[in-house]
XYZ file of C-alpha atoms in Angstrom:
652
model
C 4.823 12.809 0.164
C 6.255 16.081 1.276
C 7.319 18.485 -1.400
C 10.750 19.843 -2.191
C 11.300 22.776 -4.525
C 14.769 22.603 -5.999
C 16.742 23.852 -8.976
C 17.351 22.311 -12.401
C 20.474 20.744 -13.799
C 21.195 21.062 -17.521
C 21.027 18.040 -19.800
C 24.711 18.229 -20.748
C 25.680 17.501 -17.163
C 23.478 14.400 -17.183
C 25.084 13.008 -20.296
C 28.549 13.472 -18.886
C 27.754 12.208 -15.421
C 25.881 9.111 -16.555
C 28.295 8.065 -19.256
C 25.473 8.137 -21.800
C 25.358 4.651 -23.302
C 25.399 4.610 -27.069
C 22.125 3.948 -28.858
C 21.151 3.629 -32.482
C 18.126 5.410 -33.865
C 15.585 4.549 -36.523
C 12.866 7.097 -37.254
C 9.880 7.313 -39.520
C 6.734 9.282 -40.110
C 4.121 6.637 -40.795
C 1.295 9.110 -41.176
C 2.812 11.189 -44.007
C 5.584 9.086 -45.543
C 7.874 12.118 -45.465
C 11.615 12.042 -44.878
C 12.375 10.530 -41.444
C 12.688 13.039 -38.634
C 15.559 12.599 -36.203
C 14.829 12.466 -32.490
C 16.696 14.247 -29.736
C 15.851 11.400 -27.347
C 18.530 8.910 -26.342
C 18.963 5.851 -24.157
C 21.161 6.338 -21.109
C 22.577 3.399 -19.215
C 24.147 3.849 -15.822
C 26.815 1.237 -16.498
C 27.308 -0.564 -19.790
C 29.076 -3.465 -18.053
C 27.239 -4.847 -15.052
C 28.032 -7.563 -12.512
C 25.781 -10.442 -11.587
C 23.193 -9.775 -8.859
C 23.032 -6.103 -9.715
C 20.301 -4.160 -11.468
C 20.563 -3.166 -15.117
C 18.888 0.144 -15.911
C 17.962 1.894 -19.171
C 16.595 5.434 -19.360
C 14.811 6.928 -22.355
C 15.895 10.540 -21.903
C 14.195 13.392 -23.737
C 14.279 16.622 -21.723
C 13.400 18.879 -24.617
C 10.413 17.166 -26.204
C 7.513 15.163 -24.752
C 7.226 11.499 -25.698
C 4.237 9.173 -25.774
C 3.265 5.581 -26.590
C 6.524 4.262 -25.151
C 7.127 0.531 -25.465
C 10.261 -1.413 -24.528
C 11.042 -4.908 -25.783
C 13.957 -7.294 -25.472
C 15.574 -8.257 -28.759
C 18.330 -10.656 -27.639
C 19.842 -12.346 -24.604
C 18.482 -14.540 -21.840
C 14.784 -13.784 -21.491
C 13.891 -11.306 -18.732
C 10.683 -9.575 -17.641
C 10.322 -5.818 -17.997
C 7.875 -4.687 -15.313
C 7.547 -1.094 -16.559
C 7.811 -1.558 -20.306
C 5.676 1.521 -21.035
C 7.759 3.764 -18.779
C 10.769 5.887 -19.726
C 12.901 3.801 -17.357
C 13.215 0.014 -17.258
C 15.297 -2.147 -14.923
C 15.922 -5.851 -14.508
C 17.935 -8.171 -12.264
C 21.164 -9.556 -13.696
C 21.054 -13.266 -12.883
C 22.831 -14.734 -15.934
C 25.947 -13.391 -17.691
C 25.753 -12.363 -21.333
C 24.739 -9.601 -23.724
C 21.217 -8.197 -23.511
C 19.741 -6.032 -26.263
C 16.639 -3.874 -26.099
C 14.500 -1.754 -28.362
C 12.230 1.108 -27.396
C 9.643 2.675 -29.671
C 7.858 5.964 -29.013
C 6.203 8.971 -30.609
C 7.252 12.600 -30.399
C 4.883 15.552 -30.011
C 4.313 15.688 -33.772
C 3.251 12.070 -34.023
C 6.520 10.881 -35.546
C 7.427 7.296 -34.661
C 10.938 6.542 -33.431
C 12.939 3.517 -32.429
C 16.146 3.201 -30.387
C 18.302 0.177 -29.587
C 20.719 -0.517 -26.760
C 22.913 -3.436 -25.684
C 24.408 -3.987 -22.241
C 26.787 -6.675 -20.999
C 26.497 -8.681 -17.787
C 29.802 -10.181 -16.689
C 30.449 -13.378 -14.735
C 31.738 -11.397 -11.752
C 29.430 -11.586 -8.733
C 28.794 -8.311 -6.915
C 28.501 -8.308 -3.099
C 25.965 -5.463 -3.313
C 23.317 -3.935 -5.523
C 21.253 -0.763 -5.573
C 17.595 -0.643 -6.615
C 15.534 0.611 -8.357
C 16.034 3.011 -11.250
C 12.619 4.306 -12.244
C 10.638 7.285 -13.484
C 8.661 9.402 -11.052
C 6.465 12.475 -11.398
C 7.946 15.615 -9.820
C 7.224 15.925 -6.078
C 6.221 12.268 -5.814
C 7.773 10.071 -3.120
C 10.880 8.024 -3.919
C 12.488 5.114 -2.073
C 15.864 3.563 -2.919
C 17.315 0.460 -1.285
C 20.642 -1.317 -1.276
C 21.182 -5.057 -0.875
C 24.423 -6.675 0.249
C 25.955 -9.898 1.524
C 25.310 -10.716 5.178
C 28.994 -10.559 6.128
C 29.432 -6.995 4.844
C 30.514 -4.368 7.353
C 27.549 -1.999 7.073
C 29.624 0.861 8.500
C 31.391 1.040 5.131
C 28.173 1.664 3.183
C 28.000 5.196 1.802
C 25.194 6.851 -0.173
C 25.963 9.725 -2.531
C 23.997 11.770 -4.996
C 26.142 12.149 -8.105
C 24.085 14.525 -10.233
C 20.814 16.360 -10.516
C 19.022 18.828 -8.257
C 20.001 18.088 -4.673
C 17.530 16.079 -2.614
C 17.354 15.515 1.126
C 17.224 11.974 2.444
C 14.733 11.552 5.269
C 17.132 9.726 7.541
C 14.810 10.123 10.495
C 12.937 7.171 9.013
C 16.005 5.146 7.992
C 19.601 4.844 9.049
C 20.676 5.779 5.542
C 22.469 2.459 5.069
C 19.819 0.103 3.809
C 17.354 2.544 2.272
C 16.753 6.235 1.726
C 13.523 8.103 1.099
C 12.960 11.523 -0.401
C 10.527 13.572 -2.457
C 11.362 14.231 -6.073
C 12.191 17.892 -6.758
C 10.041 20.251 -8.772
C 11.251 20.434 -12.386
C 10.294 22.221 -15.597
C 11.344 19.344 -17.866
C 12.420 15.734 -17.514
C 15.420 15.736 -15.188
C 17.764 12.932 -14.245
C 19.022 12.286 -10.702
C 21.953 9.893 -10.307
C 22.856 8.080 -7.074
C 25.749 5.878 -6.074
C 26.300 3.506 -3.166
C 29.728 2.213 -2.223
C 30.968 -0.309 0.332
C 34.239 -1.955 1.227
C 34.631 -5.728 1.417
C 37.990 -7.423 2.147
C 39.796 -4.191 1.367
C 38.121 -3.757 -2.019
C 35.621 -0.981 -2.729
C 32.495 -1.780 -4.743
C 30.005 0.706 -6.185
C 26.641 0.590 -7.871
C 24.610 3.344 -9.505
C 21.025 4.050 -10.366
C 18.967 6.849 -11.844
C 15.651 8.439 -10.986
C 14.037 10.210 -13.917
C 11.901 13.062 -12.590
C 9.139 13.879 -15.037
C 7.637 17.325 -15.327
C 3.878 17.569 -14.838
C 1.552 20.265 -16.138
C -0.803 19.543 -13.232
C -0.209 21.588 -10.092
C -0.109 19.982 -6.658
C -2.839 21.849 -4.808
C -2.210 23.048 -1.272
C -5.700 24.328 -0.462
C -8.080 22.556 1.903
C -10.474 21.751 -0.924
C -7.920 19.597 -2.759
C -8.617 15.875 -2.780
C -4.896 15.122 -2.515
C -3.715 18.176 -0.635
C 0.084 18.608 -0.791
C 0.416 15.094 -2.229
C 1.662 14.405 -5.730
C -0.052 11.277 -7.014
C 1.574 8.912 -9.474
C 0.563 8.453 -13.082
C -1.818 5.504 -13.389
C -3.488 3.872 -16.366
C -6.543 1.649 -16.873
C -5.767 -2.049 -16.599
C -8.232 -2.639 -19.414
C -7.642 0.112 -21.995
C -10.927 -0.814 -23.697
C -13.003 -0.419 -20.552
C -16.107 1.782 -20.947
C -14.673 4.122 -18.287
C -11.021 3.902 -19.343
C -10.873 7.465 -20.657
C -12.311 9.136 -17.548
C -11.469 6.957 -14.569
C -8.061 8.406 -13.651
C -9.327 11.996 -13.830
C -12.269 11.050 -11.601
C -10.413 9.216 -8.827
C -6.615 9.728 -8.917
C -5.598 13.122 -10.162
C -4.123 16.264 -8.656
C -6.760 18.199 -10.588
C -9.527 17.110 -8.230
C -11.022 19.835 -6.027
C -14.126 19.859 -3.875
C -17.050 21.688 -5.508
C -15.063 21.990 -8.710
C -14.274 19.182 -11.127
C -15.503 16.108 -9.270
C -17.321 13.369 -11.175
C -20.793 11.925 -10.756
C -22.066 8.363 -10.930
C -23.080 8.854 -14.544
C -19.469 9.485 -15.512
C -17.823 7.241 -12.931
C -20.462 4.682 -11.933
C -20.388 2.255 -9.082
C -19.765 -1.253 -10.339
C -23.282 -1.998 -9.050
C -24.605 0.574 -11.521
C -23.103 -1.499 -14.325
C -24.052 -4.952 -13.033
C -25.316 -6.462 -9.783
C -23.507 -9.741 -10.543
C -20.031 -8.661 -11.661
C -17.486 -11.053 -13.083
C -13.773 -10.633 -12.539
C -13.540 -8.992 -15.963
C -16.266 -6.531 -14.962
C -14.230 -5.638 -11.876
C -11.038 -5.225 -13.890
C -12.774 -2.630 -16.088
C -12.605 -0.356 -13.029
C -8.963 -0.992 -12.069
C -6.227 1.640 -12.402
C -2.578 0.672 -11.908
C 0.853 2.256 -11.981
C 2.393 -1.044 -13.167
C 0.795 -3.795 -15.224
C 1.835 -6.540 -12.806
C -0.284 -5.002 -10.051
C -3.447 -5.499 -12.061
C -2.331 -8.994 -13.075
C -1.875 -9.988 -9.444
C -5.171 -8.448 -8.328
C -7.013 -10.275 -11.087
C -5.311 -13.563 -10.220
C -6.246 -13.102 -6.558
C -9.927 -12.717 -7.424
C -9.835 -15.641 -9.854
C -8.095 -17.875 -7.325
C -9.793 -17.026 -4.044
C -13.226 -15.545 -4.806
C -15.115 -18.442 -6.329
C -17.015 -20.098 -3.482
C -18.781 -17.149 -1.860
C -18.019 -14.296 -4.283
C -17.493 -12.024 -1.273
C -15.038 -9.665 -2.909
C -16.896 -9.326 -6.186
C -20.092 -8.564 -4.263
C -18.367 -6.087 -1.963
C -16.631 -4.353 -4.867
C -20.018 -3.375 -6.303
C -19.979 -0.398 -3.926
C -16.849 1.067 -5.535
C -16.272 3.185 -8.607
C -12.628 2.187 -9.001
C -9.778 0.167 -7.558
C -6.501 2.104 -7.699
C -3.295 0.110 -7.154
C -0.163 2.216 -7.337
C 3.427 2.128 -6.119
C 2.965 5.381 -4.184
C -0.107 4.378 -2.156
C 0.883 3.801 1.459
C -1.184 3.124 3.451
C -4.264 1.758 1.662
C -7.440 3.778 2.074
C -10.993 4.377 0.930
C -12.158 7.777 -0.328
C -15.878 8.445 -0.138
C -15.680 11.524 -2.375
C -14.539 9.401 -5.312
C -16.149 6.105 -4.290
C -12.821 4.356 -4.913
C -10.482 2.193 -2.858
C -6.735 2.773 -3.047
C -4.557 -0.275 -2.430
C -0.929 -0.541 -1.376
C 0.460 -3.303 -3.641
C 2.701 -4.634 -0.863
C 0.271 -7.527 -0.340
C 0.257 -8.455 -4.035
C 3.860 -8.838 -5.231
C 5.201 -12.335 -5.884
C 8.786 -11.649 -7.022
C 11.487 -9.394 -5.535
C 11.587 -7.497 -8.822
C 7.903 -6.634 -8.420
C 8.554 -5.580 -4.852
C 11.360 -3.295 -6.071
C 8.834 -1.141 -7.916
C 6.893 -0.271 -4.726
C 7.671 2.767 -2.623
C 8.832 1.445 0.745
C 8.721 4.575 2.885
C 7.323 3.961 6.383
C 3.738 4.821 7.265
C 3.812 8.556 7.957
C 1.794 8.036 11.160
C 4.233 5.623 12.782
C 5.402 8.018 15.496
C 1.954 9.249 16.565
C 1.354 8.861 20.287
C 4.856 7.537 20.934
C 4.859 9.031 24.444
C 1.946 6.839 25.589
C 3.124 4.169 28.031
C 1.280 1.239 26.469
C 0.804 -0.666 23.228
C -2.177 -2.635 21.956
C -0.680 -5.047 19.414
C -2.844 -7.490 17.489
C -2.299 -10.360 15.085
C -4.244 -12.823 12.980
C -3.647 -16.454 13.984
C -4.635 -19.810 12.534
C -4.096 -23.171 14.218
C -1.952 -21.648 16.960
C 0.383 -20.026 14.453
C 0.631 -16.718 12.660
C -1.793 -16.576 9.753
C 0.680 -14.795 7.475
C 4.408 -14.439 7.064
C 6.238 -11.779 5.122
C 9.581 -12.376 3.375
C 12.281 -10.199 4.916
C 13.189 -7.660 2.289
C 16.961 -8.190 2.391
C 16.743 -11.791 1.137
C 14.988 -11.021 -2.160
C 12.695 -14.035 -1.939
C 9.739 -14.876 -4.144
C 6.429 -16.128 -2.805
C 3.300 -17.908 -4.044
C -0.109 -16.321 -4.422
C -1.342 -18.502 -1.538
C 1.090 -16.671 0.743
C -0.836 -13.436 0.176
C -4.311 -14.797 0.940
C -4.932 -13.856 4.564
C -3.175 -10.496 4.621
C -4.801 -9.264 1.419
C -8.209 -10.766 2.183
C -8.333 -8.977 5.536
C -7.336 -5.722 3.828
C -10.079 -6.085 1.214
C -12.728 -6.947 3.795
C -11.733 -3.832 5.732
C -11.599 -1.338 2.868
C -14.725 -2.691 1.205
C -16.633 -2.446 4.469
C -15.945 1.296 4.246
C -17.230 1.410 0.675
C -20.439 -0.409 1.600
C -20.815 1.766 4.690
C -21.084 4.898 2.551
C -22.839 3.379 -0.452
C -24.785 0.292 0.718
C -26.927 -1.836 -1.560
C -30.080 -0.012 -0.428
C -28.730 3.186 -2.012
C -27.523 1.903 -5.383
C -30.822 2.280 -7.226
C -32.012 5.245 -5.175
C -29.416 7.877 -5.870
C -29.370 10.705 -8.391
C -26.470 9.739 -10.630
C -26.147 13.263 -12.013
C -25.187 14.636 -8.578
C -21.506 14.740 -7.801
C -20.242 11.796 -5.787
C -18.637 14.155 -3.272
C -21.957 15.925 -2.711
C -23.789 12.663 -2.109
C -21.106 11.476 0.321
C -20.902 14.829 2.103
C -24.647 15.077 2.575
C -24.767 11.572 4.001
C -21.980 12.447 6.440
C -23.529 15.653 7.772
C -26.965 14.010 8.005
C -25.536 11.075 9.998
C -26.934 8.802 7.308
C -23.875 6.576 7.004
C -24.482 3.031 8.251
C -21.753 3.365 10.874
C -23.599 6.373 12.295
C -26.614 4.150 12.856
C -24.431 1.564 14.602
C -23.125 4.224 16.971
C -26.697 5.325 17.693
C -28.213 1.939 18.514
C -25.173 -0.027 19.760
C -22.627 2.638 20.652
C -19.047 2.367 21.707
C -18.672 4.154 25.012
C -15.452 4.682 26.902
C -14.482 8.331 26.636
C -10.912 7.509 27.649
C -10.478 5.147 24.718
C -11.931 7.622 22.218
C -9.583 10.332 23.495
C -6.545 8.038 23.470
C -7.350 6.970 19.916
C -7.311 10.589 18.788
C -3.789 10.823 20.164
C -2.527 7.476 18.885
C -4.021 7.483 15.409
C -4.400 11.158 14.520
C -1.899 12.930 16.775
C -4.654 15.495 17.331
C -4.353 16.516 20.073
C -1.011 15.294 21.422
C -1.088 13.283 24.646
C -1.759 15.226 27.834
C -0.136 14.528 31.198
C -2.916 12.221 32.368
C -2.797 10.142 29.183
C 0.975 9.871 29.405
C 0.626 8.494 32.923
C -1.710 5.636 32.032
C -0.176 2.194 32.551
C -1.163 -0.930 30.577
C -3.330 -2.073 33.488
C -5.320 1.172 33.275
C -5.928 0.689 29.561
C -6.995 -2.928 30.096
C -9.634 -1.775 32.563
C -10.884 0.877 30.143
C -11.091 -1.532 27.211
C -11.848 -5.129 28.168
C -15.577 -4.736 28.869
C -16.213 -2.503 25.848
C -17.834 -3.531 22.571
C -14.781 -2.883 20.385
C -12.711 -5.717 18.875
C -9.520 -3.645 19.073
C -8.091 -0.210 19.858
C -8.312 1.088 16.291
C -12.113 0.805 16.523
C -11.963 4.086 18.453
C -10.154 5.878 15.655
C -13.535 6.796 14.152
C -17.044 5.424 13.884
C -16.109 4.323 10.360
C -13.219 2.207 11.633
C -15.383 0.673 14.344
C -17.768 -0.505 11.624
C -15.072 -1.907 9.323
C -13.152 -3.737 12.060
C -16.288 -5.527 13.236
C -16.745 -6.769 9.679
C -13.191 -7.789 8.757
C -12.564 -9.773 11.944
C -15.815 -11.713 11.623
C -15.258 -12.474 7.946
C -11.706 -13.733 8.540
C -12.996 -16.107 11.225
C -16.030 -17.418 9.408
C -14.428 -17.756 5.957
C -10.885 -18.849 6.859
C -11.003 -19.854 10.540
C -8.489 -17.082 11.202
C -8.845 -15.406 14.593
C -7.571 -12.107 15.912
C -5.520 -11.711 19.088
C -5.638 -8.340 20.823
C -3.571 -7.387 23.875
C -2.602 -4.531 26.140
C 1.132 -4.529 26.867
C 4.046 -2.346 27.788
C 5.853 -0.540 24.972
C 8.311 -3.424 24.501
C 5.536 -6.041 24.245
C 7.191 -7.920 27.096
C 4.471 -7.829 29.753
C 0.840 -8.491 28.786
C -1.600 -6.756 31.125
C -4.610 -8.329 29.400
C -5.412 -10.104 26.155
C -7.956 -12.177 24.252
C -8.107 -14.418 21.213
C -11.355 -14.334 19.244
C -12.854 -11.278 20.919
C -15.597 -11.298 18.260
C -17.293 -14.016 20.332
C -18.016 -11.642 23.223
C -21.751 -11.317 23.935
C -21.694 -7.524 23.726
C -19.824 -7.573 20.405
C -21.821 -10.159 18.449
C -24.980 -7.981 18.094
C -22.809 -5.210 16.684
C -21.302 -7.666 14.183
C -24.782 -8.817 13.171
C -25.903 -5.283 12.407
C -22.795 -4.592 10.313
C -22.713 -7.806 8.265
C -26.427 -7.543 7.405
C -25.755 -4.164 5.821
C -22.312 -4.652 4.300
C -22.938 -8.061 2.737
C -26.656 -8.929 2.461
C -25.692 -12.059 0.496
C -24.138 -13.629 3.604
C -26.207 -16.738 4.267
C -26.995 -18.141 7.717
C -25.573 -15.157 9.563
C -27.302 -16.059 12.821
C -25.886 -19.578 12.682
C -22.401 -18.262 11.929
C -22.579 -15.924 14.906
C -23.779 -18.742 17.138
C -20.780 -20.819 16.077
C -18.244 -18.202 17.124
C -16.167 -19.725 19.926
C -15.922 -18.060 23.287
C -12.882 -15.797 23.551
C -9.716 -17.314 24.997
C -7.869 -15.352 27.645
C -4.211 -14.712 26.878
C -2.096 -15.163 30.033
C -1.202 -11.889 31.715
C 2.428 -11.287 32.573
C 3.506 -13.091 29.405
C 5.589 -11.865 26.502
C 3.676 -11.084 23.290
C 5.896 -13.449 21.318
C 5.438 -16.371 23.714
C 1.634 -16.475 23.650
C 1.064 -17.778 20.138
C 0.147 -21.360 21.102
C -2.784 -21.269 23.526
C -4.374 -24.300 25.197
C -1.227 -26.230 24.314
C -1.224 -29.944 25.206
C 2.339 -29.609 26.461
C 2.300 -29.811 30.265
C 5.905 -30.292 31.307
C 9.047 -28.239 30.861
C 10.711 -30.554 28.339
C 7.574 -30.754 26.200
C 7.196 -26.997 26.271
C 10.807 -26.560 25.186
C 10.328 -29.014 22.319
C 7.129 -27.231 21.286
C 8.872 -23.858 21.302
C 11.715 -25.244 19.186
C 9.253 -26.693 16.678
C 7.593 -23.297 16.327
C 10.774 -21.439 15.445
C 10.406 -19.884 12.028
C 12.734 -19.469 9.098
C 14.607 -16.209 9.908
C 14.120 -15.110 6.321
C 10.406 -14.628 7.074
C 8.691 -12.380 9.600
C 5.218 -12.982 11.014
C 2.641 -10.398 10.069
C 1.452 -8.652 13.230
C -0.869 -5.712 13.683
C 0.938 -2.455 13.258
C -0.292 0.529 15.244
C -2.585 1.308 12.344
C -4.960 -0.419 10.031
C -4.699 0.746 6.468
C -7.493 3.253 6.048
C -7.309 7.006 6.366
C -9.802 9.782 5.837
C -9.744 13.071 4.025
C -9.184 16.149 6.145
C -12.781 17.203 5.735
C -14.059 13.811 6.892
C -11.714 13.852 9.866
C -13.065 17.243 10.879
C -16.677 16.128 10.547
C -16.195 12.733 12.161
C -13.979 14.136 14.875
C -16.808 16.441 15.885
C -19.225 13.520 15.861
C -16.954 11.474 18.070
C -16.622 14.297 20.567
C -20.359 14.607 21.034
C-alpha cells in the first residue's frame, strides 16, 4: 500500500463525466418534526443501461457533507445480493435482464434522515467483457481492478483508461495491464470519484465498460514514523461483526487503526482482552464478538467455517483464546499476526464462496514476491492428500463459485499457522498471570527482549543450526541483505546438502524463530487432523529438476521432538500427543531429477509405461482450477521492530 499524493477534481466534473443517473429524494427530520431538509447527496450510476454479464454500480455521492448510517436495499427486480449494503458504493452482477430499483437511506451531519431511489435497466444483450469492481476506498488505500472477457478475445485490443478524477499510476510491474491493474488511492480532502473505462474489439466491434472508485477522505493521518503500527500503510475501515459485542466500541481503535503508535495510544488487556480473559471455553458466538470485518460476508463465512469444521476437537476455538481480535478485511494481504495488538489479520481469499464475494477483495500480488529472485534455486512445497493436491483454487477468469468444503484445508492450515504465533506470544500459562492494565505492546515487547517467547525456548533447547540457511532466508524472505556473490552461486544440490539433515520442515522455518515454531505446529496438525501431508523440495528456478525432496518430513527423528515441544505449549488440550507422534509415517523420498509437477503420486502401483500413461491421464485436472502449492512465503509477517529484534537474535 504505497501512497500517492495527487490533486483534487471538482464535483461538477464528476457529474458530467459519469452521466449522473437521476435519483429521487425523500427527506425528513425524525428527531424534531421540522420541515424536511434537502440533501446535496445524489446517486450516480456509471451506465443506466447495462448488458448481461457486466457489473451494475451505484454510488452515493456527497462530497460536501459527511454521511452516516448508510443502508441500501433493493425495492424491485430479480432478487440480488448486495455485499456492501452499508457502503457508499454497491455493485452486483447482471445475470438476468430487467429493471432493478434500489433505495438508500442515510443521515447527514445534523442527524437528518434522507432517502434516495434509483432504477437501472439490464438489457438482453450479452457483453463479451466486464470490468469489476466499483467500490469505496479510504484515501491512500490499495485498489485492484480486473476485467473479464470471453476466451476468444484478442487481448491485444484491451485498453485501460482513466476517464476522470485525480490521476493515478497503475503498477504495471505487477500486471500486464490487460487483465488487472493495481494502484493506491490518491490523497483527497473530500469524497472524490475516480472513473475508469476498459475497451476491447471483438469481430470489428468495440465494447466498453466503466466503473467508479469512490475515494473517501479520512481525518486520520497515515503515520510514516517508525513507531507507527501500520507505518506508511492506510488500513481499511472495518466494523464489528457483532455490533452488540462488549468490545464493539473499542476493538477497531485497538487493533486496526492508523492512530496506533508505540508508547502512545495502545490498548491493554482490560480494554481489549484476550478471548481467554472472557472465557476459557469459548463458543463460536464468543469468538464472533471479537471479529472485525470490512464486509459482512467475510464474518458470515468465518463463522460458518467454525460451525462446520470445529466441532470434534475444538482446535480453532481453543487456539483463538490467545487472540484479542480477528480482523478480516479486503486490504489484508498477506495474513499476519501482530503481537502488539494480540490480533490476527486474515486475508479473506480463503473464505469467499461466490465470484461476487471474490470481487470485493484486493488482488494485488504479495509485495515480497520478487525477494531473492537472483538465487539459483527454489524450495516449493505443497499439501497433498491421497496422492493428490489437498486444495484447488478456481482460476479467477472463470468466475466460478465453490463450496465451503473446498476451503477447508487451505484455511485450516492458515489458522493453525497464525494461531500458533498467537499462542507463542501469549500461551495458556500466561493468561491468568499478566497485568491486564499494562499495554499489550509493552507486555509483548518485554517478552521479546527477555527471550521469554516460547519459540525462543525452542531455539535454546532444540535449535535450528545451519548458518547458510538462516542467511539465505534473510535474503529470500526479507530481502535484507540482498544476495551476495556466494549465495547467488549456490546450486540446488548445494541447498539440498545444507537443508536435508536439519530439523526444519521447510525453508520458511529459517525466516525467524517465530516461523520455525509455527511451521512445526501447522504441518503436524494438518497431518494428524486431516491426514494431509506436506511435500518439500529443492529444485531449479523452473521447478523442472528436483535435487532433493521429501513427503511427510515431520516424521524425521530430529524433527519430532521439536514438534512435541511446540504442540504441548500451543495446544495443551491435544490428547495422546505421544501416540500421534509415534504414528507419523516415515518420510517418503521424492525422486531426484524429476519435475515438480510429475511427483504428485508417490509409491504408485503402476509399473509399466501404459499404466503410467493412463494414471497420468486420470490425474489431469479441470483447467478451470489450479492446485494450491506453496508460494515462496507463508502468510505471516512481523512489525519492523520485531524484525529488528528477531533479526539480531537470529544472527547471534
